[in-house]
Short mmCIF file of C-alpha atoms in Angstrom, two decimals:
data_model
loop_
_atom_site.label_atom_id
_atom_site.label_comp_id
_atom_site.label_asym_id
_atom_site.label_seq_id
_atom_site.Cartn_x
_atom_site.Cartn_y
_atom_site.Cartn_z
CA UNK A 1 178.31 37.53 -67.89
CA UNK A 2 177.08 34.05 -67.15
CA UNK A 3 175.25 32.18 -69.83
CA UNK A 4 175.29 34.63 -72.57
CA UNK A 5 172.90 34.24 -75.27
CA UNK A 6 170.76 32.31 -72.52
CA UNK A 7 166.93 32.50 -72.09
CA UNK A 8 165.85 32.04 -68.45
CA UNK A 9 162.27 32.07 -67.12
CA UNK A 10 162.34 30.58 -64.00
CA UNK A 11 165.91 30.51 -63.04
CA UNK A 12 167.78 32.92 -60.10
CA UNK A 13 170.49 35.37 -60.43
CA UNK A 14 171.72 33.00 -58.05
CA UNK A 15 174.59 35.59 -56.84
CA UNK A 16 171.56 38.07 -56.83
CA UNK A 17 173.36 40.64 -58.78
CA UNK A 18 174.05 40.43 -62.48
CA UNK A 19 176.46 43.33 -64.78
CA UNK A 20 176.49 44.46 -68.15
CA UNK A 21 176.84 47.43 -70.44
CA UNK A 22 173.92 48.09 -71.61
CA UNK A 23 171.04 47.17 -69.28
CA UNK A 24 166.90 47.48 -71.17
CA UNK A 25 164.12 47.57 -69.21
CA UNK A 26 160.72 46.37 -70.64
CA UNK A 27 161.31 43.38 -74.10
CA UNK A 28 158.27 45.33 -75.35
CA UNK A 29 157.53 46.72 -78.70
CA UNK A 30 160.71 48.91 -78.88
CA UNK A 31 163.03 47.14 -76.37
CA UNK A 32 163.15 44.36 -77.94
CA UNK A 33 164.65 46.66 -81.08
CA UNK A 34 167.00 49.14 -78.31
CA UNK A 35 168.55 45.13 -77.01
CA UNK A 36 168.55 43.57 -80.21
CA UNK A 37 170.39 46.82 -82.71
CA UNK A 38 173.05 47.68 -79.68
CA UNK A 39 173.57 43.73 -79.20
CA UNK A 40 174.37 43.56 -83.19
CA UNK A 41 176.44 47.22 -83.11
CA UNK A 42 178.92 46.11 -80.38
CA UNK A 43 180.30 43.85 -78.33
CA UNK A 44 178.57 45.00 -75.72
CA UNK A 45 177.03 43.47 -73.09
CA UNK A 46 173.53 43.83 -73.57
CA UNK A 47 170.69 42.24 -70.89
CA UNK A 48 167.15 42.99 -71.42
CA UNK A 49 164.41 42.93 -69.20
CA UNK A 50 160.71 41.38 -69.62
CA UNK A 51 158.21 40.97 -66.61
CA UNK A 52 156.33 38.22 -68.80
CA UNK A 53 156.94 35.21 -70.87
CA UNK A 54 158.80 34.84 -74.18
CA UNK A 55 156.68 33.81 -77.23
CA UNK A 56 158.96 32.80 -78.96
CA UNK A 57 157.20 28.33 -79.84
CA UNK A 58 153.99 30.34 -79.13
CA UNK A 59 151.46 29.82 -81.26
CA UNK A 60 148.17 31.85 -78.91
CA UNK A 61 150.22 34.73 -79.44
CA UNK A 62 151.68 33.84 -82.54
CA UNK A 63 148.92 33.59 -84.61
CA UNK A 64 147.95 35.95 -85.54
CA UNK A 65 143.97 35.79 -86.06
CA UNK A 66 143.59 34.43 -82.13
CA UNK A 67 145.03 38.47 -80.84
CA UNK A 68 141.56 39.08 -79.55
CA UNK A 69 141.66 36.02 -77.17
CA UNK A 70 143.79 37.18 -75.59
CA UNK A 71 142.37 39.92 -74.23
CA UNK A 72 142.26 39.46 -70.36
CA UNK A 73 144.43 36.83 -69.18
CA UNK A 74 148.07 36.08 -68.15
CA UNK A 75 149.43 37.97 -71.45
CA UNK A 76 147.76 41.14 -70.40
CA UNK A 77 148.29 43.43 -67.69
CA UNK A 78 143.83 44.41 -68.35
CA UNK A 79 144.72 48.24 -66.21
CA UNK A 80 141.57 49.08 -65.15
CA UNK A 81 140.86 52.89 -65.58
CA UNK A 82 139.54 55.95 -62.80
CA UNK A 83 136.05 56.50 -63.41
CA UNK A 84 135.33 59.05 -65.61
CA UNK A 85 133.36 62.29 -65.82
CA UNK A 86 132.41 61.84 -69.37
CA UNK A 87 133.85 58.90 -71.16
CA UNK A 88 133.43 54.58 -70.17
CA UNK A 89 134.74 54.41 -66.87
CA UNK A 90 134.79 50.22 -67.48
CA UNK A 91 137.47 50.53 -70.07
CA UNK A 92 140.41 47.75 -69.47
CA UNK A 93 143.71 49.10 -71.69
CA UNK A 94 145.41 45.97 -72.75
CA UNK A 95 148.67 46.09 -72.44
CA UNK A 96 150.91 42.77 -73.32
CA UNK A 97 152.89 41.00 -71.12
CA UNK A 98 154.91 38.62 -73.00
CA UNK A 99 158.11 39.09 -75.03
CA UNK A 100 157.63 41.59 -77.70
CA UNK A 101 154.99 43.26 -75.65
CA UNK A 102 151.95 44.65 -77.48
CA UNK A 103 153.51 43.64 -81.19
CA UNK A 104 152.98 40.28 -79.81
CA UNK A 105 149.30 41.53 -78.82
CA UNK A 106 147.58 43.92 -80.71
CA UNK A 107 145.89 42.67 -84.75
CA UNK A 108 149.23 44.22 -86.16
CA UNK A 109 148.07 47.38 -88.22
CA UNK A 110 151.16 48.89 -89.64
CA UNK A 111 151.34 52.54 -90.00
CA UNK A 112 154.09 55.21 -90.96
CA UNK A 113 153.60 57.77 -88.68
CA UNK A 114 152.23 60.53 -90.85
CA UNK A 115 154.29 63.76 -91.84
CA UNK A 116 151.70 66.10 -90.85
CA UNK A 117 152.86 64.30 -87.20
CA UNK A 118 156.46 64.45 -87.54
CA UNK A 119 156.36 67.88 -87.88
CA UNK A 120 154.18 69.21 -84.81
CA UNK A 121 157.23 66.63 -82.83
CA UNK A 122 159.63 68.53 -84.09
CA UNK A 123 157.89 72.14 -84.07
CA UNK A 124 157.21 71.41 -80.29
CA UNK A 125 160.80 70.85 -79.60
CA UNK A 126 161.87 67.04 -80.35
CA UNK A 127 164.65 68.48 -83.04
CA UNK A 128 165.72 65.56 -85.52
CA UNK A 129 162.10 63.84 -84.70
CA UNK A 130 160.70 65.61 -87.76
CA UNK A 131 159.76 63.41 -91.60
CA UNK A 132 163.43 63.37 -92.58
CA UNK A 133 165.08 62.87 -89.40
CA UNK A 134 162.75 59.81 -88.78
CA UNK A 135 162.56 58.85 -92.21
CA UNK A 136 165.67 56.13 -92.07
CA UNK A 137 164.34 54.42 -89.23
CA UNK A 138 161.07 53.55 -90.53
CA UNK A 139 163.52 52.35 -93.79
CA UNK A 140 165.28 50.07 -91.61
CA UNK A 141 161.85 48.76 -89.45
CA UNK A 142 160.44 48.14 -93.10
CA UNK A 143 163.75 46.35 -93.47
CA UNK A 144 163.37 44.43 -90.61
CA UNK A 145 159.76 43.76 -90.37
CA UNK A 146 158.16 41.65 -93.12
CA UNK A 147 154.67 43.79 -93.79
CA UNK A 148 152.52 42.61 -96.01
CA UNK A 149 149.09 44.51 -97.83
CA UNK A 150 146.16 42.38 -97.14
CA UNK A 151 144.56 40.98 -99.80
CA UNK A 152 140.50 41.44 -100.86
CA UNK A 153 139.24 38.43 -99.76
CA UNK A 154 137.15 38.93 -97.63
CA UNK A 155 133.34 40.29 -99.75
CA UNK A 156 132.58 42.24 -96.79
CA UNK A 157 135.32 44.58 -95.63
CA UNK A 158 135.63 45.04 -99.94
CA UNK A 159 131.94 46.38 -99.70
CA UNK A 160 132.99 48.77 -97.46
CA UNK A 161 135.61 49.90 -99.07
CA UNK A 162 133.63 50.15 -102.26
CA UNK A 163 130.92 51.68 -100.33
CA UNK A 164 133.50 54.55 -99.05
CA UNK A 165 134.34 55.37 -102.18
CA UNK A 166 130.80 55.75 -103.27
CA UNK A 167 130.22 58.23 -100.72
CA UNK A 168 133.30 59.98 -102.23
CA UNK A 169 136.69 59.08 -100.53
CA UNK A 170 139.32 57.61 -102.97
CA UNK A 171 141.01 54.22 -102.68
CA UNK A 172 144.86 54.76 -101.09
CA UNK A 173 147.67 52.88 -100.58
CA UNK A 174 148.48 52.82 -97.01
CA UNK A 175 152.67 53.41 -96.75
CA UNK A 176 152.92 53.03 -100.21
CA UNK A 177 151.85 57.64 -100.49
CA UNK A 178 150.92 60.35 -98.07
CA UNK A 179 148.01 59.28 -95.79
CA UNK A 180 145.57 61.55 -96.69
CA UNK A 181 141.74 61.39 -96.59
CA UNK A 182 140.55 57.82 -98.26
CA UNK A 183 140.00 54.12 -97.16
CA UNK A 184 142.36 51.58 -98.01
CA UNK A 185 143.12 47.66 -97.51
CA UNK A 186 145.72 47.61 -94.24
CA UNK A 187 149.61 46.29 -94.23
CA UNK A 188 149.78 44.34 -91.52
CA UNK A 189 153.16 43.19 -89.91
CA UNK A 190 152.47 39.45 -90.28
CA UNK A 191 153.29 36.95 -92.98
CA UNK A 192 151.47 34.11 -93.61
CA UNK A 193 149.30 34.47 -90.82
CA UNK A 194 152.05 34.86 -88.53
CA UNK A 195 152.76 37.89 -86.56
CA UNK A 196 155.91 39.59 -87.11
CA UNK A 197 156.38 41.21 -83.64
CA UNK A 198 159.12 42.89 -82.46
CA UNK A 199 160.19 39.93 -80.63
CA UNK A 200 159.88 37.77 -83.77
CA UNK A 201 161.33 40.11 -86.03
CA UNK A 202 164.52 41.42 -83.74
CA UNK A 203 165.06 38.86 -81.24
CA UNK A 204 164.08 35.02 -82.85
CA UNK A 205 165.38 32.86 -82.36
CA UNK A 206 166.76 33.51 -79.27
CA UNK A 207 170.15 33.14 -78.44
CA UNK A 208 171.29 34.27 -81.64
CA UNK A 209 173.18 37.20 -80.71
CA UNK A 210 175.92 36.03 -77.78
CA UNK A 211 176.17 39.24 -75.89
CA UNK A 212 172.30 39.85 -75.66
CA UNK A 213 171.16 38.26 -72.01
CA UNK A 214 167.10 37.83 -72.69
CA UNK A 215 165.73 37.77 -68.57
CA UNK A 216 161.68 36.46 -69.33
CA UNK A 217 159.01 36.60 -65.95
CA UNK A 218 161.24 39.24 -64.18
CA UNK A 219 159.69 42.46 -62.63
CA UNK A 220 161.32 45.39 -62.20
CA UNK A 221 161.42 46.61 -59.51
CA UNK A 222 162.94 50.17 -59.59
CA UNK A 223 165.81 51.93 -61.78
CA UNK A 224 169.13 53.08 -59.21
CA UNK A 225 170.45 55.55 -58.62
CA UNK A 226 174.10 57.14 -57.45
CA UNK A 227 174.58 59.51 -54.84
CA UNK A 228 175.28 61.72 -58.14
CA UNK A 229 172.12 61.50 -59.82
CA UNK A 230 173.16 58.61 -62.49
CA UNK A 231 171.27 55.53 -62.85
CA UNK A 232 173.42 52.41 -62.52
CA UNK A 233 170.99 49.84 -62.65
CA UNK A 234 168.24 48.24 -61.44
CA UNK A 235 166.27 46.61 -58.81
CA UNK A 236 164.47 43.54 -60.37
CA UNK A 237 162.00 40.57 -58.93
CA UNK A 238 165.79 37.79 -59.33
CA UNK A 239 168.31 40.59 -58.52
CA UNK A 240 169.36 43.40 -59.09
CA UNK A 241 171.72 43.69 -62.23
CA UNK A 242 174.39 46.75 -62.72
CA UNK A 243 175.02 47.91 -65.76
CA UNK A 244 178.19 49.73 -66.76
CA UNK A 245 177.07 52.32 -69.54
CA UNK A 246 173.86 53.32 -69.46
CA UNK A 247 170.04 52.31 -68.64
CA UNK A 248 167.33 52.30 -71.15
CA UNK A 249 163.39 52.53 -69.81
CA UNK A 250 161.11 50.62 -72.70
CA UNK A 251 158.07 49.67 -69.87
CA UNK A 252 155.21 51.86 -72.02
CA UNK A 253 153.20 55.03 -71.29
CA UNK A 254 151.50 53.43 -67.97
CA UNK A 255 154.65 51.01 -66.73
CA UNK A 256 157.58 53.77 -67.99
CA UNK A 257 156.47 56.90 -65.81
CA UNK A 258 155.57 54.21 -62.93
CA UNK A 259 159.16 53.10 -62.70
CA UNK A 260 160.15 56.56 -62.88
CA UNK A 261 158.58 57.29 -59.65
CA UNK A 262 159.39 54.38 -57.89
CA UNK A 263 162.67 55.30 -58.54
CA UNK A 264 162.26 59.12 -56.96
CA UNK A 265 161.85 60.55 -60.42
CA UNK A 266 159.16 62.48 -60.59
CA UNK A 267 156.59 65.53 -58.88
CA UNK A 268 157.85 65.85 -55.79
CA UNK A 269 154.06 66.42 -54.03
CA UNK A 270 153.37 63.36 -55.67
CA UNK A 271 156.25 60.64 -54.74
CA UNK A 272 156.38 62.64 -51.44
CA UNK A 273 152.29 61.64 -50.59
CA UNK A 274 152.84 58.07 -52.60
CA UNK A 275 155.80 57.41 -49.44
CA UNK A 276 158.95 57.89 -52.41
CA UNK A 277 161.78 59.78 -51.60
CA UNK A 278 162.11 62.58 -54.17
CA UNK A 279 165.62 62.17 -56.11
CA UNK A 280 164.82 64.59 -58.77
CA UNK A 281 161.81 66.90 -59.51
CA UNK A 282 160.48 66.32 -62.76
CA UNK A 283 156.85 67.38 -62.72
CA UNK A 284 156.16 66.08 -66.65
CA UNK A 285 156.60 62.51 -65.58
CA UNK A 286 153.26 61.00 -66.10
CA UNK A 287 151.30 64.42 -67.50
CA UNK A 288 150.25 64.52 -70.80
CA UNK A 289 149.05 60.99 -71.23
CA UNK A 290 146.83 60.44 -74.86
CA UNK A 291 145.25 58.13 -76.58
CA UNK A 292 143.31 57.31 -79.27
CA UNK A 293 139.54 57.20 -77.77
CA UNK A 294 137.59 54.87 -80.47
CA UNK A 295 133.66 54.42 -80.49
CA UNK A 296 131.42 51.71 -82.20
CA UNK A 297 128.04 51.30 -84.70
CA UNK A 298 127.82 47.82 -84.99
CA UNK A 299 124.63 46.43 -87.33
CA UNK A 300 123.51 42.64 -87.85
CA UNK A 301 124.54 41.45 -91.18
CA UNK A 302 121.64 40.01 -93.50
CA UNK A 303 123.89 37.32 -94.54
CA UNK A 304 126.87 35.03 -93.00
CA UNK A 305 130.31 37.12 -93.08
CA UNK A 306 132.57 35.31 -94.89
CA UNK A 307 135.55 33.13 -92.51
CA UNK A 308 137.93 34.95 -94.34
CA UNK A 309 140.16 37.02 -92.54
CA UNK A 310 143.80 37.49 -91.30
CA UNK A 311 142.91 39.66 -88.08
CA UNK A 312 139.14 40.75 -88.26
CA UNK A 313 140.23 44.30 -88.89
CA UNK A 314 141.33 44.52 -92.72
CA UNK A 315 141.08 47.36 -93.69
CA UNK A 316 140.71 51.60 -92.60
CA UNK A 317 138.93 54.90 -94.05
CA UNK A 318 140.42 58.41 -92.99
CA UNK A 319 138.09 61.05 -93.63
CA UNK A 320 138.31 65.39 -92.72
CA UNK A 321 135.38 66.59 -90.04
CA UNK A 322 137.00 70.52 -89.74
CA UNK A 323 137.01 72.07 -92.64
CA UNK A 324 139.63 73.97 -90.89
CA UNK A 325 141.70 71.33 -90.66
CA UNK A 326 145.10 70.18 -92.82
CA UNK A 327 144.45 66.81 -92.72
CA UNK A 328 142.42 64.22 -91.93
CA UNK A 329 141.35 63.72 -87.84
CA UNK A 330 138.54 61.01 -87.92
CA UNK A 331 140.10 56.85 -88.63
CA UNK A 332 138.14 53.91 -89.08
CA UNK A 333 138.94 51.14 -88.47
CA UNK A 334 136.36 48.22 -90.38
CA UNK A 335 135.32 44.85 -88.49
CA UNK A 336 133.97 41.68 -89.75
CA UNK A 337 132.32 41.28 -86.64
CA UNK A 338 130.14 42.81 -83.30
CA UNK A 339 132.56 44.39 -81.43
CA UNK A 340 131.01 44.70 -78.27
CA UNK A 341 133.30 44.44 -75.60
CA UNK A 342 131.01 47.70 -74.07
CA UNK A 343 128.27 47.99 -75.75
CA UNK A 344 126.65 44.30 -74.51
CA UNK A 345 127.37 46.21 -70.92
CA UNK A 346 125.06 48.35 -71.55
CA UNK A 347 122.51 46.19 -72.62
CA UNK A 348 122.63 46.42 -76.28
CA UNK A 349 122.07 44.16 -78.71
CA UNK A 350 124.51 41.62 -80.77
CA UNK A 351 124.71 39.01 -83.62
CA UNK A 352 126.82 35.81 -84.28
CA UNK A 353 126.97 37.53 -88.29
CA UNK A 354 127.69 41.55 -88.00
CA UNK A 355 130.24 43.93 -88.78
CA UNK A 356 130.97 46.74 -87.14
CA UNK A 357 132.28 50.63 -87.66
CA UNK A 358 134.59 52.43 -85.13
CA UNK A 359 135.21 55.97 -85.47
CA UNK A 360 138.13 57.35 -83.33
CA UNK A 361 139.54 61.07 -82.56
CA UNK A 362 142.36 60.21 -84.33
CA UNK A 363 144.45 63.07 -82.41
CA UNK A 364 142.03 64.35 -79.25
CA UNK A 365 142.87 66.52 -77.23
CA UNK A 366 141.88 65.98 -73.79
CA UNK A 367 144.82 64.87 -71.48
CA UNK A 368 145.32 62.44 -68.71
CA UNK A 369 147.97 60.92 -66.26
CA UNK A 370 149.39 58.82 -64.49
CA UNK A 371 150.19 58.19 -60.89
CA UNK A 372 151.94 55.51 -58.37
CA UNK A 373 149.39 53.93 -56.28
CA UNK A 374 151.62 53.63 -53.53
CA UNK A 375 155.13 53.03 -52.84
CA UNK A 376 155.14 49.13 -53.72
CA UNK A 377 156.28 48.35 -56.74
CA UNK A 378 153.29 45.52 -57.42
CA UNK A 379 150.51 47.88 -57.21
CA UNK A 380 148.92 48.75 -60.07
CA UNK A 381 149.35 52.65 -61.41
CA UNK A 382 146.74 54.77 -61.05
CA UNK A 383 145.53 56.04 -64.85
CA UNK A 384 142.67 58.81 -65.73
CA UNK A 385 142.52 59.44 -69.06
CA UNK A 386 140.14 62.56 -68.66
CA UNK A 387 138.02 61.59 -72.32
CA UNK A 388 136.16 63.65 -73.87
CA UNK A 389 137.26 67.17 -71.39
CA UNK A 390 138.55 69.01 -73.50
CA UNK A 391 137.47 72.96 -72.56
CA UNK A 392 136.29 72.68 -76.66
CA UNK A 393 134.22 69.81 -76.46
CA UNK A 394 136.91 68.71 -79.72
CA UNK A 395 136.92 65.36 -79.01
CA UNK A 396 133.35 65.27 -79.09
CA UNK A 397 132.48 66.89 -81.44
CA UNK A 398 134.95 64.68 -83.99
CA UNK A 399 133.85 61.11 -82.02
CA UNK A 400 129.72 62.04 -82.59
CA UNK A 401 129.82 63.17 -86.72
CA UNK A 402 132.15 59.82 -87.27
CA UNK A 403 129.16 58.09 -86.03
CA UNK A 404 126.82 60.19 -88.13
CA UNK A 405 129.45 59.32 -91.04
CA UNK A 406 129.54 55.35 -90.08
CA UNK A 407 125.95 55.46 -90.45
CA UNK A 408 126.37 57.85 -94.33
CA UNK A 409 128.46 54.84 -95.23
CA UNK A 410 126.87 51.60 -94.67
CA UNK A 411 123.80 53.40 -96.33
CA UNK A 412 126.26 53.43 -99.85
CA UNK A 413 124.96 50.40 -102.83
CA UNK A 414 127.50 48.33 -102.22
CA UNK A 415 127.14 47.69 -98.25
CA UNK A 416 123.44 47.91 -97.64
CA UNK A 417 122.42 45.07 -99.66
CA UNK A 418 124.95 43.38 -95.43
CA UNK A 419 122.44 45.74 -93.37
CA UNK A 420 119.62 43.66 -91.30
CA UNK A 421 119.28 45.94 -89.03
CA UNK A 422 121.90 48.58 -86.47
CA UNK A 423 122.30 46.37 -83.78
CA UNK A 424 124.64 50.45 -81.73
CA UNK A 425 123.14 52.70 -81.00
CA UNK A 426 120.31 51.54 -82.68
CA UNK A 427 117.74 53.71 -85.11
CA UNK A 428 116.00 55.60 -82.40
CA UNK A 429 119.25 57.27 -81.66
CA UNK A 430 119.80 59.54 -84.11
CA UNK A 431 120.74 63.79 -82.79
CA UNK A 432 123.41 64.99 -81.91
CA UNK A 433 122.56 64.72 -78.11
CA UNK A 434 122.14 61.25 -78.03
CA UNK A 435 124.55 59.97 -80.68
CA UNK A 436 127.30 62.14 -78.20
CA UNK A 437 125.75 60.47 -75.09
CA UNK A 438 125.89 56.86 -76.51
CA UNK A 439 129.14 57.36 -78.33
CA UNK A 440 130.72 58.56 -74.80
CA UNK A 441 128.74 55.63 -72.68
CA UNK A 442 130.02 53.00 -75.54
CA UNK A 443 133.31 54.37 -75.68
CA UNK A 444 136.29 52.02 -76.39
CA UNK A 445 139.92 52.40 -76.41
CA UNK A 446 142.50 51.43 -79.52
CA UNK A 447 144.73 50.84 -76.85
CA UNK A 448 147.50 53.41 -78.05
CA UNK A 449 148.26 55.05 -74.40
CA UNK A 450 150.99 57.74 -75.02
CA UNK A 451 152.93 60.91 -73.77
CA UNK A 452 153.70 60.33 -70.00
CA UNK A 453 156.61 61.20 -70.79
CA UNK A 454 157.08 63.70 -72.95
CA UNK A 455 159.98 64.77 -75.51
CA UNK A 456 160.90 68.48 -75.53
CA UNK A 457 163.75 70.50 -75.77
CA UNK A 458 165.63 70.23 -73.39
CA UNK A 459 165.34 73.92 -71.45
CA UNK A 460 161.25 72.59 -71.68
CA UNK A 461 159.61 72.00 -67.75
CA UNK A 462 157.58 69.78 -68.73
CA UNK A 463 159.63 67.69 -71.18
CA UNK A 464 160.25 64.04 -69.64
CA UNK A 465 163.77 63.90 -72.16
CA UNK A 466 165.13 65.03 -74.59
CA UNK A 467 165.62 64.89 -78.24
CA UNK A 468 168.14 62.59 -77.37
CA UNK A 469 165.42 60.48 -75.12
CA UNK A 470 167.73 61.29 -72.13
CA UNK A 471 165.61 62.01 -68.69
CA UNK A 472 166.51 65.08 -67.13
CA UNK A 473 168.24 65.73 -64.71
CA UNK A 474 169.46 61.74 -64.39
CA UNK A 475 172.71 61.21 -65.92
CA UNK A 476 173.06 57.59 -68.00
CA UNK A 477 169.05 57.14 -68.32
CA UNK A 478 167.02 57.18 -71.49
CA UNK A 479 163.40 56.37 -72.47
CA UNK A 480 162.73 54.81 -75.51
CA UNK A 481 158.21 54.01 -75.68
CA UNK A 482 155.36 55.80 -76.42
CA UNK A 483 155.66 57.60 -73.91
CA UNK A 484 158.16 59.98 -75.24
CA UNK A 485 155.58 61.56 -77.96
CA UNK A 486 155.30 64.87 -77.71
CA UNK A 487 152.24 65.12 -78.68
CA UNK A 488 149.35 61.72 -80.63
CA UNK A 489 150.15 60.21 -84.02
CA UNK A 490 146.77 60.15 -86.66
CA UNK A 491 147.69 56.46 -86.96
CA UNK A 492 148.30 53.23 -84.77
CA UNK A 493 151.09 53.10 -83.14
CA UNK A 494 153.39 49.91 -83.13
CA UNK A 495 155.54 50.78 -86.71
CA UNK A 496 156.71 54.18 -84.57
CA UNK A 497 157.36 52.95 -81.81
CA UNK A 498 160.19 50.30 -83.29
CA UNK A 499 161.26 53.30 -84.91
CA UNK A 500 162.25 54.58 -81.65
CA UNK A 501 163.94 51.58 -80.49
CA UNK A 502 166.08 51.71 -83.97
CA UNK A 503 166.41 55.65 -82.86
CA UNK A 504 167.51 55.01 -79.67
CA UNK A 505 170.19 52.27 -80.01
CA UNK A 506 171.93 54.84 -82.71
CA UNK A 507 171.78 57.57 -79.89
CA UNK A 508 173.32 55.62 -77.66
CA UNK A 509 176.07 54.73 -79.79
CA UNK A 510 176.34 57.59 -81.16
CA UNK A 511 175.25 57.19 -84.34
CA UNK A 512 174.23 59.84 -87.06
CA UNK A 513 171.51 59.31 -89.04
CA UNK A 514 173.46 61.20 -91.89
CA UNK A 515 175.20 59.20 -92.96
CA UNK A 516 173.64 56.30 -92.75
CA UNK A 517 175.00 53.06 -94.95
CA UNK A 518 172.97 49.53 -95.44
CA UNK A 519 174.23 46.96 -92.49
CA UNK A 520 174.65 44.20 -92.39
CA UNK A 521 172.35 42.01 -90.61
CA UNK A 522 172.97 39.54 -87.94
CA UNK A 523 169.98 37.27 -88.47
#
């Protein structure tokens, strides 16, 4: 390898080829962790490939408060979705196109996944991914990534927290106790207003690891397989990169299945239709697309909203709507602005001073899919979430109840003085049918796509990767990102994606989490 540890932004690979021991494709939330850990724990040569630019020294990315201004820019893939039968077809799915991926592009809300969800993972065939098997890796993330609890400085947000308590929800300390019904101030992976993305926490300063080469602004076109069906490298926009060891795909719930399919790994009939020769018929690639569909209720404030805020969304409420559920099934984020990205397109009014509650379905049952648009790597994938199409109407019901609960919270004595009027859906939308229609038509996403390379037992024909994250039917190829989620978790998934990166590195190296000892990190 030449120029070890260098950051390349425009420089071509002059000889057209580069070789390494481990090739990590995608420098996002999980990929940055995988690459850094492999380079720290071994003397192996590691190459990390990222399509976007570096975030180092770029305050547009590092300043957490600026995150909404990154949406729809060159830092964003800004994917559109297919027309939705029952949901909002205008949703645009932002995906970070920058080193650190969506952890460089989000509001930095930091949660461990609830034990309940990890137990479901393990029962569904993801052996070793239950609470005990993942806890050491969450601990590593929290040791490495600075996480802090937002102080209760914003008086409007504090009024919401008090109103939720008045409505019967106890105060809880997120990540310090097991998730249950309640309200609390969020934890964020930030330090003094500067985001602590996977890139910041694991890669900066770039060049600190002499055996890690980071290639930015380099698109991956396809994974290369040899005649025996083993991954041997990747074709990129700046030449071929060969891997002597393993290739780890970390491109997220849209682009990891897309790259597998472009490489001939996926549903055979679809690959044939897209003009891609099928190397491995793997029907589960691109299936099982999950998300947290999100509604919104917006109120104009009776007074100016205090500008004191880390990122505009500082508190959350977890509630249980279904009496048969063991755990909360509805999550709210509270925002100190008019979250009118979709309501304004439908003609609803907005206001300069406003606040919003966003009920979202923690474990939505509707599933969609990702497909190739063509065999052209530059073509965006076909993305169809099929929002609110689960046969029992569960997602619709949870969302409708969420809008009603949001209104009850706003009527509590602590928050009521802040309300001038309800902007969306407005006072004329009252019965369940009207609320459902509004919630689905104006729905947004919490930008949490997952599940399209689902992890499962080695003999599960619907699974794409096994519990070691190895792609079924392909040698020396793993996937490590939100696409491997067996089921949706109930909280924001960023920290869980970092946890997957931590565990993936150990799986590649054959380490045993049961014998983990604290390690001195190269910084």
